[in-house]
Tab-separated table of C-alpha atoms in Angstrom:
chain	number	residue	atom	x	y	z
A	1	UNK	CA	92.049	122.534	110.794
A	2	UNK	CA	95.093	120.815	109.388
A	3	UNK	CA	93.950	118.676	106.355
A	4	UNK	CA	96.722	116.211	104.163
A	5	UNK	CA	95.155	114.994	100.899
A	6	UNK	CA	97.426	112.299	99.381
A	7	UNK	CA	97.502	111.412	95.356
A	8	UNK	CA	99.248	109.244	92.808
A	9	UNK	CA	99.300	105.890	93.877
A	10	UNK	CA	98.792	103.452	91.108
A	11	UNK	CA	99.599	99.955	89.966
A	12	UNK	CA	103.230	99.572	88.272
A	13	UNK	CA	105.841	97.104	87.101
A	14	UNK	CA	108.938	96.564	88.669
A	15	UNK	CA	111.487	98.973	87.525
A	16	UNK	CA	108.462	101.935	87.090
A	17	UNK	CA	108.209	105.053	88.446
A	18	UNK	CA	105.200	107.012	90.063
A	19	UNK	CA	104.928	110.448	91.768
A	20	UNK	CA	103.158	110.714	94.753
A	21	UNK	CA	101.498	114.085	96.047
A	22	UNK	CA	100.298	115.402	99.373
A	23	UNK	CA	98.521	118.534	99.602
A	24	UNK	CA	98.143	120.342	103.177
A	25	UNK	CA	95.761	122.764	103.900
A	26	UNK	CA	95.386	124.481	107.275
A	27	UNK	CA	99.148	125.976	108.039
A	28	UNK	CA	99.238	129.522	107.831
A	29	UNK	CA	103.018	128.984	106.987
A	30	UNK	CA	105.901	127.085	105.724
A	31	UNK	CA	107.134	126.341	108.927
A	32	UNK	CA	106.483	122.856	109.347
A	33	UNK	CA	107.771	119.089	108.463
A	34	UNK	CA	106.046	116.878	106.207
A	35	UNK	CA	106.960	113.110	105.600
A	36	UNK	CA	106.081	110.088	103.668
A	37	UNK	CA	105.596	106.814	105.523
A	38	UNK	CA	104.395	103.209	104.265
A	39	UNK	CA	102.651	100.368	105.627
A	40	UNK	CA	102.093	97.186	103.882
A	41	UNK	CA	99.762	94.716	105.055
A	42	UNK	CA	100.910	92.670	108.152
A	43	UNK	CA	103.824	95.317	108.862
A	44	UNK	CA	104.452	98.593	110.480
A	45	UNK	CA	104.317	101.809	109.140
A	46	UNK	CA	107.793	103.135	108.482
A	47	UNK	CA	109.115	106.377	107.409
A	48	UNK	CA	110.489	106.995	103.995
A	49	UNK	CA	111.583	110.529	103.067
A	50	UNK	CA	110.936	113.223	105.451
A	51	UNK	CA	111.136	117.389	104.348
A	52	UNK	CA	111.086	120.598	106.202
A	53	UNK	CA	108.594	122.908	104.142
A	54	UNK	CA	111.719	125.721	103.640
A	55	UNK	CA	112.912	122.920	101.576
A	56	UNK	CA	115.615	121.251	103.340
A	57	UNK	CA	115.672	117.267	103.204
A	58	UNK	CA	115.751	115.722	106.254
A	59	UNK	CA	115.917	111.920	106.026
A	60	UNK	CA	115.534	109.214	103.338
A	61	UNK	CA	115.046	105.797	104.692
A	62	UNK	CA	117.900	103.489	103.806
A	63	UNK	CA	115.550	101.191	101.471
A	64	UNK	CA	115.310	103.893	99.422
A	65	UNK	CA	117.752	106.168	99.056
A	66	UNK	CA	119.179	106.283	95.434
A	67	UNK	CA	115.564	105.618	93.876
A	68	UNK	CA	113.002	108.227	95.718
A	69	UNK	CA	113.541	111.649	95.704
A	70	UNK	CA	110.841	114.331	98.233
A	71	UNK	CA	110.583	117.563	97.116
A	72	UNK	CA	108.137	120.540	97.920
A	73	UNK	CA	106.468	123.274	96.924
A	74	UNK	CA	106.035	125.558	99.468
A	75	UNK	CA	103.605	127.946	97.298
A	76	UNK	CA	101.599	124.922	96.781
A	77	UNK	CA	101.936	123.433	100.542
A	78	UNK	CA	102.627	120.463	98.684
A	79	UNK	CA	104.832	117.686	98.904
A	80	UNK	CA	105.934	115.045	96.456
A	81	UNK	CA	107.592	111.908	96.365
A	82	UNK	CA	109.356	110.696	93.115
A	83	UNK	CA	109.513	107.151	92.916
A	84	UNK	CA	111.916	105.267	90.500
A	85	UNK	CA	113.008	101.908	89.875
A	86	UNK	CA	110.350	100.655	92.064
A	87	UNK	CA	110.527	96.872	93.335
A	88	UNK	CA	107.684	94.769	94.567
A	89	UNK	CA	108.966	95.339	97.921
A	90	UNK	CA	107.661	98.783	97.828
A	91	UNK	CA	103.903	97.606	97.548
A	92	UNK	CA	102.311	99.513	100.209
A	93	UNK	CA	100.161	101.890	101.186
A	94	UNK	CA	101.576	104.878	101.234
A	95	UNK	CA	100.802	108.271	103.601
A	96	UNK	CA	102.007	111.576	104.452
A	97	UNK	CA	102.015	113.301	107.329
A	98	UNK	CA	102.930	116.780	108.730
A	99	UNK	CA	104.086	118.159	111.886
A	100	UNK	CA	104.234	122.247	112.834
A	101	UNK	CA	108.054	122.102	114.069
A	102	UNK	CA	111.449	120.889	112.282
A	103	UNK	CA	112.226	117.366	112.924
A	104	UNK	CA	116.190	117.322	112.364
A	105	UNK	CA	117.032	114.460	110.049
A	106	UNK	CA	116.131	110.977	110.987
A	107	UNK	CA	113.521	111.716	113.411
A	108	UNK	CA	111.887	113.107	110.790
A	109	UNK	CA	111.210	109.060	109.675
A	110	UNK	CA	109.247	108.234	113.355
A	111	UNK	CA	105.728	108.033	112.888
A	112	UNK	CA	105.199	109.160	116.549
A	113	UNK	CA	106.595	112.614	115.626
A	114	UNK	CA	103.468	113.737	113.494
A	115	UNK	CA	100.472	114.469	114.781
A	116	UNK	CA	98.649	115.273	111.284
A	117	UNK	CA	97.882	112.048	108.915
A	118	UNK	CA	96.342	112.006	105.417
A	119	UNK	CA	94.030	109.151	104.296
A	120	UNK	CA	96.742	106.919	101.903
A	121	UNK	CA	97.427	106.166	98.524
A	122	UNK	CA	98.273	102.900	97.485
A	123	UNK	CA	101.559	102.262	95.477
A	124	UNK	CA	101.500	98.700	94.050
A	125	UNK	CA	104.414	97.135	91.928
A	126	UNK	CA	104.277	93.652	90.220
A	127	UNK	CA	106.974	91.515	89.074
C-alpha cells in the first residue's frame, strides 16, 4: 500500500523560504513520478513541480519557476520542494502525489495523472 506523508508547511512572510517534504512508502523502486500540486481555497488544485524518482525534473509550473526548486532522494523515497521568495499568492495548501510510470514533462503538472495523494501541508505567506 502506497502511502505519501507530506511535511513543512508553515506560516511565512513574503519574500521567505520553506522546504516542503513528502515521504512515500510502498514502491519497491525508484521507478515512479512524484509531484507537488496546490489548492487554495475557492480554486483548483494545480501542479507545481513534478520529478521522476531517477532524478530527472520534469515540469515547473510557470508561477514558479525561478523561485521553487524539487529535488529527491531516491534512498529516502523522498521528495522536496524548496521554496524561495515566496509571495502571498502562494498561500495554499500544498500536496504531493506519486504515480508508478514517467510522466514526460508537463503532464507531469495534471492532477488526473496520479493516482496516489498525501494528506497536505499548508504553506501560508503574509504580506
Amino acid at each position: 500500500q502506497v502511502q505519501l506523508v507530506e511535511s513543512g508547511g508553515d506560516s511565512v512572510q513574503t519574500g521567505g523560504s520553506l522546504r516542503l517534504s513528502c515521504a512515500a512508502s510502498g514502491y519497491g523502486n525508484s521507478r515512479f513520478t512524484m509531484g507537488w500540486f496546490r489548492q487554495a481555497p475557492g480554486k483548483e488544485r494545480e501542479g507545481v513541480a513534478g520529478i521522476y524518482m531517477n532524478g530527472v525534473v520534469l515540469a515547473y509550473a510557470d508561477s514558479v519557476k525561478g523561485r521553487f526548486t524539487i529535488s529527491r532522494d531516491s534512498a529516502k523515497n523522498t521528495v522536496y520542494l524548496q521554496m524561495n521568495n515566496l509571495k502571498p499568492e502562494d498561500t495554499a495548501m500544498y500536496f504531493c502525489a506519486a504515480r508508478q510510470a514517467l510522466l514526460y514533462s508537463t503532464s507531469a503538472l495534471s492532477r488526473t495523472n496520479y493516482d496516489n495523494w498525501g494528506q497536505g501541508t499548508q504553506v501560508t505567506v503574509s504580506s
